[in-house]
Amino acid sequence: MEKKLIFGHKNPDTDSICSALVYADLKTKLGDNVEPVRLGVISSETAFVLNYFQVKEPRLVETVGNEVNEVILVDHNERQQSANDIEQVQVVEVIDHHRIANFETSNPLYFRAEPVGCTTTILKKMYKENGVDIPKEIAGLMLSAIISDTLLLKSPTCTAQDVAAAHELAEIAGVDLQAYGLEMLKAGADLSDKTIAQLLSLDAKEFQMGSAKVEIAQVNAVDVNDVLARQSELEAAISAIIAEKGLDLFVFVVTDILNNDSVALALGKATEAVEKAYNVTLADNKAVLKGVVSRKKQIVPVLTDTFQAL
């Protein structure tokens, strides 16, 4: 049986890495020949998770077409967020919880997308549907992904399905949901050792919004001022990225995990879209976005609608 690679998006977050590991476990137990891999550097938060549950990180790859003919995507479907040579392989499965955009295939495939807070919430269902027991460490990975993507069940993306899954998985994993979740989020929010390049690439995604090319990067912090104190350096690096990629807009979102608000640093020729989308005025290229914590639900769709109306 020919091997397939399973991977999440570039600049992988905890859900992206854990989903690849989790789905590889399930597919292997169902008799498939698969390997989980990653398309980028693992974050501090994800490193904490893998160390806590003693799971080896997936192998890093830059291209996939030189290894396999078929791949499985988790936690993404937009091609610009995937492997650089994604056009050279056949996508045979997608498990995702994001919008569907810039995606088409020449052959039929298994595509499962559900409006839940996390990809592993879907994967948990798939273990049950296939009658496969969830091991302790796999439950830990699934739980961690849910905590990460829903900010410990506080994000507007969080659904009743995510809450139920998190409580059940915490029991299997043998951890206290709140205590472990807060420890994990704080580990990911420690940005003191991160370079400017790392801050802007830890969790960055590129989107096509109408005719505009937009990149949105997001980091979580306990104190947003620790990040914004480096604004001049951030702006210089963002300007370079805009020029290199031909972006119309780059939005750097710093999310306060304790107060559930964000500060957006926006640069590019289309910054007016941010002002119109949130009814704010950028001052020194920044604006507070009250109650905004989710890129998937509170930023991408709002900005997309704004660009389409411009």
GROMACS .gro file of C-alpha atoms in nm:
model
  310
    1MET     CA    1   0.000   0.000   0.000
    2GLU     CA    2   0.144   0.333  -0.106
    3LYS     CA    3   0.211   0.577   0.177
    4LYS     CA    4   0.017   0.899   0.220
    5LEU     CA    5   0.133   1.205   0.412
    6ILE     CA    6  -0.100   1.383   0.656
    7PHE     CA    7  -0.033   1.747   0.741
    8GLY     CA    8  -0.186   2.073   0.856
    9HIS     CA    9  -0.123   2.423   0.730
   10LYS     CA   10   0.199   2.622   0.706
   11ASN     CA   11   0.310   2.796   1.028
   12PRO     CA   12   0.132   2.518   1.217
   13ASP     CA   13  -0.058   2.581   1.539
   14THR     CA   14  -0.144   2.321   1.802
   15ASP     CA   15  -0.458   2.201   1.623
   16SER     CA   16  -0.269   2.160   1.297
   17ILE     CA   17   0.009   1.949   1.452
   18CYS     CA   18  -0.214   1.749   1.685
   19SER     CA   19  -0.471   1.677   1.413
   20ALA     CA   20  -0.201   1.531   1.189
   21LEU     CA   21  -0.075   1.309   1.471
   22VAL     CA   22  -0.424   1.207   1.579
   23TYR     CA   23  -0.556   1.127   1.232
   24ALA     CA   24  -0.240   0.931   1.152
   25ASP     CA   25  -0.305   0.721   1.463
   26LEU     CA   26  -0.664   0.651   1.357
   27LYS     CA   27  -0.578   0.581   0.993
   28THR     CA   28  -0.297   0.344   1.096
   29LYS     CA   29  -0.531   0.150   1.322
   30LEU     CA   30  -0.773   0.125   1.030
   31GLY     CA   31  -0.499  -0.034   0.818
   32ASP     CA   32  -0.377   0.263   0.611
   33ASN     CA   33  -0.014   0.346   0.541
   34VAL     CA   34   0.022   0.708   0.651
   35GLU     CA   35   0.275   0.939   0.812
   36PRO     CA   36   0.207   1.268   0.993
   37VAL     CA   37   0.438   1.551   0.889
   38ARG     CA   38   0.454   1.928   0.945
   39LEU     CA   39   0.510   2.225   0.717
   40GLY     CA   40   0.672   2.458   0.968
   41VAL     CA   41   0.828   2.520   1.307
   42ILE     CA   42   0.645   2.399   1.616
   43SER     CA   43   0.529   2.672   1.855
   44SER     CA   44   0.610   2.690   2.227
   45GLU     CA   45   0.252   2.594   2.306
   46THR     CA   46   0.266   2.285   2.085
   47ALA     CA   47   0.607   2.191   2.224
   48PHE     CA   48   0.458   2.205   2.574
   49VAL     CA   49   0.176   1.973   2.465
   50LEU     CA   50   0.402   1.718   2.297
   51ASN     CA   51   0.638   1.715   2.594
   52TYR     CA   52   0.352   1.683   2.844
   53PHE     CA   53   0.204   1.380   2.671
   54GLN     CA   54   0.541   1.241   2.558
   55VAL     CA   55   0.459   1.236   2.187
   56LYS     CA   56   0.727   1.278   1.921
   57GLU     CA   57   0.684   1.578   1.691
   58PRO     CA   58   0.607   1.509   1.323
   59ARG     CA   59   0.888   1.524   1.070
   60LEU     CA   60   0.941   1.860   0.898
   61VAL     CA   61   0.899   1.864   0.519
   62GLU     CA   62   0.926   2.148   0.269
   63THR     CA   63   0.773   1.962  -0.025
   64VAL     CA   64   0.557   1.651  -0.053
   65GLY     CA   65   0.550   1.562  -0.423
   66ASN     CA   66   0.901   1.420  -0.406
   67GLU     CA   67   0.782   1.164  -0.148
   68VAL     CA   68   0.424   1.062  -0.224
   69ASN     CA   69   0.149   1.084  -0.480
   70GLU     CA   70  -0.141   1.127  -0.238
   71VAL     CA   71  -0.188   1.346   0.069
   72ILE     CA   72  -0.444   1.413   0.339
   73LEU     CA   73  -0.505   1.767   0.462
   74VAL     CA   74  -0.613   1.848   0.817
   75ASP     CA   75  -0.706   2.185   0.967
   76HIS     CA   76  -0.693   2.364   0.631
   77ASN     CA   77  -0.805   2.344   0.270
   78GLU     CA   78  -0.691   2.670   0.106
   79ARG     CA   79  -0.404   2.589  -0.124
   80GLN     CA   80  -0.193   2.894  -0.041
   81GLN     CA   81  -0.185   2.768   0.319
   82SER     CA   82  -0.069   2.420   0.218
   83ALA     CA   83   0.251   2.261   0.090
   84ASN     CA   84   0.432   2.467  -0.172
   85ASP     CA   85   0.397   2.187  -0.428
   86ILE     CA   86   0.042   2.084  -0.339
   87GLU     CA   87  -0.051   2.100  -0.707
   88GLN     CA   88   0.184   1.808  -0.777
   89VAL     CA   89  -0.002   1.560  -0.555
   90GLN     CA   90  -0.357   1.430  -0.526
   91VAL     CA   91  -0.552   1.539  -0.220
   92VAL     CA   92  -0.756   1.234  -0.121
   93GLU     CA   93  -0.900   1.355   0.210
   94VAL     CA   94  -0.965   1.680   0.394
   95ILE     CA   95  -1.071   1.712   0.758
   96ASP     CA   96  -1.127   2.075   0.847
   97HIS     CA   97  -1.332   2.334   1.036
   98HIS     CA   98  -1.252   2.649   0.838
   99ARG     CA   99  -1.411   2.821   0.541
  100ILE     CA  100  -1.366   2.648   0.204
  101ALA     CA  101  -1.183   2.861  -0.052
  102ASN     CA  102  -0.936   2.829  -0.340
  103PHE     CA  103  -0.982   2.452  -0.341
  104GLU     CA  104  -1.070   2.212  -0.616
  105THR     CA  105  -0.962   1.864  -0.721
  106SER     CA  106  -0.971   1.665  -1.042
  107ASN     CA  107  -1.085   1.349  -0.862
  108PRO     CA  108  -1.348   1.269  -0.598
  109LEU     CA  109  -1.228   1.276  -0.238
  110TYR     CA  110  -1.341   1.239   0.121
  111PHE     CA  111  -1.407   1.593   0.242
  112ARG     CA  112  -1.534   1.651   0.594
  113ALA     CA  113  -1.579   2.007   0.715
  114GLU     CA  114  -1.786   2.095   1.019
  115PRO     CA  115  -1.854   2.432   1.186
  116VAL     CA  116  -1.694   2.343   1.518
  117GLY     CA  117  -1.416   2.508   1.713
  118CYS     CA  118  -1.144   2.258   1.639
  119THR     CA  119  -1.047   1.988   1.391
  120THR     CA  120  -0.987   1.732   1.665
  121THR     CA  121  -1.350   1.766   1.773
  122ILE     CA  122  -1.434   1.614   1.435
  123LEU     CA  123  -1.161   1.351   1.468
  124LYS     CA  124  -1.297   1.241   1.805
  125LYS     CA  125  -1.628   1.163   1.632
  126MET     CA  126  -1.440   0.961   1.372
  127TYR     CA  127  -1.280   0.740   1.639
  128LYS     CA  128  -1.627   0.664   1.772
  129GLU     CA  129  -1.774   0.610   1.425
  130ASN     CA  130  -1.501   0.356   1.350
  131GLY     CA  131  -1.521   0.183   1.686
  132VAL     CA  132  -1.162   0.269   1.780
  133ASP     CA  133  -1.068   0.342   2.141
  134ILE     CA  134  -0.883   0.668   2.211
  135PRO     CA  135  -0.548   0.618   2.390
  136LYS     CA  136  -0.455   0.851   2.676
  137GLU     CA  137  -0.188   1.044   2.484
  138ILE     CA  138  -0.411   1.084   2.178
  139ALA     CA  139  -0.689   1.215   2.402
  140GLY     CA  140  -0.436   1.461   2.542
  141LEU     CA  141  -0.347   1.585   2.195
  142MET     CA  142  -0.713   1.625   2.099
  143LEU     CA  143  -0.791   1.810   2.422
  144SER     CA  144  -0.493   2.042   2.379
  145ALA     CA  145  -0.600   2.132   2.027
  146ILE     CA  146  -0.950   2.219   2.146
  147ILE     CA  147  -0.813   2.431   2.431
  148SER     CA  148  -0.581   2.611   2.189
  149ASP     CA  149  -0.837   2.682   1.918
  150THR     CA  150  -1.114   2.786   2.160
  151LEU     CA  151  -0.899   2.971   2.416
  152LEU     CA  152  -1.004   2.727   2.686
  153LEU     CA  153  -1.364   2.710   2.563
  154LYS     CA  154  -1.408   3.091   2.571
  155SER     CA  155  -1.382   3.173   2.200
  156PRO     CA  156  -1.700   3.244   1.999
  157THR     CA  157  -1.592   2.957   1.774
  158CYS     CA  158  -1.648   2.714   2.061
  159THR     CA  159  -1.957   2.496   2.024
  160ALA     CA  160  -2.140   2.261   2.257
  161GLN     CA  161  -1.970   1.977   2.071
  162ASP     CA  162  -1.626   2.117   2.157
  163VAL     CA  163  -1.719   2.158   2.524
  164ALA     CA  164  -1.851   1.803   2.551
  165ALA     CA  165  -1.550   1.662   2.370
  166ALA     CA  166  -1.306   1.857   2.588
  167HIS     CA  167  -1.454   1.728   2.913
  168GLU     CA  168  -1.460   1.369   2.790
  169LEU     CA  169  -1.105   1.389   2.654
  170ALA     CA  170  -0.974   1.546   2.976
  171GLU     CA  171  -1.106   1.246   3.166
  172ILE     CA  172  -0.940   1.000   2.928
  173ALA     CA  173  -0.615   1.199   2.936
  174GLY     CA  174  -0.621   1.218   3.314
  175VAL     CA  175  -0.586   1.595   3.345
  176ASP     CA  176  -0.784   1.875   3.505
  177LEU     CA  177  -0.930   2.069   3.213
  178GLN     CA  178  -0.901   2.419   3.360
  179ALA     CA  179  -0.566   2.378   3.535
  180TYR     CA  180  -0.397   2.206   3.243
  181GLY     CA  181  -0.557   2.441   2.991
  182LEU     CA  182  -0.437   2.757   3.162
  183GLU     CA  183  -0.086   2.615   3.204
  184MET     CA  184  -0.078   2.525   2.836
  185LEU     CA  185  -0.203   2.864   2.715
  186LYS     CA  186   0.046   3.047   2.935
  187ALA     CA  187   0.327   2.834   2.792
  188GLY     CA  188   0.222   2.943   2.445
  189ALA     CA  189   0.181   3.306   2.550
  190ASP     CA  190   0.541   3.337   2.669
  191LEU     CA  191   0.686   3.532   2.378
  192SER     CA  192   0.991   3.671   2.556
  193ASP     CA  193   1.238   3.462   2.358
  194LYS     CA  194   1.077   3.510   2.016
  195THR     CA  195   1.239   3.708   1.738
  196ILE     CA  196   1.037   3.954   1.529
  197ALA     CA  197   1.034   3.706   1.242
  198GLN     CA  198   0.903   3.435   1.472
  199LEU     CA  199   0.628   3.656   1.613
  200LEU     CA  200   0.504   3.728   1.261
  201SER     CA  201   0.523   3.369   1.137
  202LEU     CA  202   0.419   3.161   1.439
  203ASP     CA  203   0.056   3.158   1.329
  204ALA     CA  204   0.025   3.344   1.000
  205LYS     CA  205  -0.215   3.264   0.718
  206GLU     CA  206  -0.265   3.417   0.377
  207PHE     CA  207  -0.614   3.478   0.237
  208GLN     CA  208  -0.767   3.594  -0.087
  209MET     CA  209  -1.046   3.837  -0.002
  210GLY     CA  210  -1.219   3.956  -0.316
  211SER     CA  211  -0.937   4.100  -0.524
  212ALA     CA  212  -0.721   4.167  -0.218
  213LYS     CA  213  -0.431   3.957  -0.097
  214VAL     CA  214  -0.431   3.959   0.282
  215GLU     CA  215  -0.212   3.800   0.548
  216ILE     CA  216  -0.325   3.772   0.908
  217ALA     CA  217  -0.083   3.672   1.183
  218GLN     CA  218  -0.194   3.613   1.540
  219VAL     CA  219  -0.019   3.560   1.873
  220ASN     CA  220  -0.159   3.511   2.221
  221ALA     CA  221  -0.016   3.709   2.509
  222VAL     CA  222  -0.073   3.760   2.880
  223ASP     CA  223   0.025   4.127   2.838
  224VAL     CA  224  -0.012   4.267   2.485
  225ASN     CA  225   0.223   4.554   2.569
  226ASP     CA  226   0.510   4.308   2.593
  227VAL     CA  227   0.465   4.250   2.220
  228LEU     CA  228   0.367   4.601   2.112
  229ALA     CA  229   0.673   4.749   2.280
  230ARG     CA  230   0.854   4.619   1.972
  231GLN     CA  231   0.619   4.793   1.728
  232SER     CA  232   0.884   4.972   1.523
  233GLU     CA  233   1.066   4.646   1.457
  234LEU     CA  234   0.740   4.470   1.381
  235GLU     CA  235   0.638   4.738   1.131
  236ALA     CA  236   0.971   4.721   0.949
  237ALA     CA  237   0.943   4.345   0.915
  238ILE     CA  238   0.576   4.362   0.810
  239SER     CA  239   0.655   4.620   0.543
  240ALA     CA  240   0.919   4.386   0.404
  241ILE     CA  241   0.671   4.097   0.395
  242ILE     CA  242   0.412   4.314   0.218
  243ALA     CA  243   0.667   4.410  -0.047
  244GLU     CA  244   0.794   4.054  -0.091
  245LYS     CA  245   0.451   3.892  -0.124
  246GLY     CA  246   0.265   4.177  -0.292
  247LEU     CA  247   0.011   4.197  -0.013
  248ASP     CA  248  -0.265   4.456   0.005
  249LEU     CA  249  -0.296   4.421   0.380
  250PHE     CA  250  -0.110   4.262   0.670
  251VAL     CA  251  -0.290   4.243   1.004
  252PHE     CA  252  -0.093   4.139   1.313
  253VAL     CA  253  -0.335   4.046   1.590
  254VAL     CA  254  -0.214   4.031   1.950
  255THR     CA  255  -0.476   3.857   2.164
  256ASP     CA  256  -0.501   3.902   2.540
  257ILE     CA  257  -0.582   3.552   2.670
  258LEU     CA  258  -0.692   3.685   3.010
  259ASN     CA  259  -0.926   3.964   2.896
  260ASN     CA  260  -1.036   3.815   2.561
  261ASP     CA  261  -0.965   4.128   2.359
  262SER     CA  262  -0.713   4.192   2.081
  263VAL     CA  263  -0.503   4.473   1.944
  264ALA     CA  264  -0.462   4.483   1.565
  265LEU     CA  265  -0.153   4.629   1.401
  266ALA     CA  266  -0.244   4.690   1.037
  267LEU     CA  267  -0.021   4.794   0.748
  268GLY     CA  268  -0.060   4.806   0.370
  269LYS     CA  269  -0.256   5.004   0.116
  270ALA     CA  270  -0.588   4.856   0.228
  271THR     CA  271  -0.586   4.937   0.601
  272GLU     CA  272  -0.916   5.122   0.559
  273ALA     CA  273  -1.079   4.778   0.540
  274VAL     CA  274  -0.988   4.718   0.903
  275GLU     CA  275  -1.138   5.052   1.006
  276LYS     CA  276  -1.460   4.988   0.816
  277ALA     CA  277  -1.487   4.626   0.931
  278TYR     CA  278  -1.465   4.711   1.301
  279ASN     CA  279  -1.579   5.072   1.303
  280VAL     CA  280  -1.248   5.182   1.452
  281THR     CA  281  -0.987   5.441   1.368
  282LEU     CA  282  -0.629   5.321   1.344
  283ALA     CA  283  -0.400   5.534   1.561
  284ASP     CA  284  -0.029   5.473   1.507
  285ASN     CA  285  -0.145   5.182   1.286
  286LYS     CA  286  -0.316   5.015   1.583
  287ALA     CA  287  -0.671   4.963   1.708
  288VAL     CA  288  -0.825   4.772   1.997
  289LEU     CA  289  -1.073   4.507   1.882
  290LYS     CA  290  -1.299   4.453   2.182
  291GLY     CA  291  -1.408   4.093   2.229
  292VAL     CA  292  -1.225   3.975   1.918
  293VAL     CA  293  -1.017   3.661   1.972
  294SER     CA  294  -1.094   3.435   1.675
  295ARG     CA  295  -0.931   3.485   1.336
  296LYS     CA  296  -1.157   3.220   1.184
  297LYS     CA  297  -1.490   3.361   1.300
  298GLN     CA  298  -1.433   3.726   1.394
  299ILE     CA  299  -1.163   3.844   1.154
  300VAL     CA  300  -1.155   3.651   0.827
  301PRO     CA  301  -1.529   3.661   0.747
  302VAL     CA  302  -1.568   4.023   0.861
  303LEU     CA  303  -1.274   4.144   0.652
  304THR     CA  304  -1.380   3.931   0.356
  305ASP     CA  305  -1.726   4.088   0.356
  306THR     CA  306  -1.571   4.435   0.385
  307PHE     CA  307  -1.338   4.382   0.090
  308GLN     CA  308  -1.622   4.251  -0.123
  309ALA     CA  309  -1.822   4.565  -0.043
  310LEU     CA  310  -1.541   4.808  -0.119
   0.00000   0.00000   0.00000
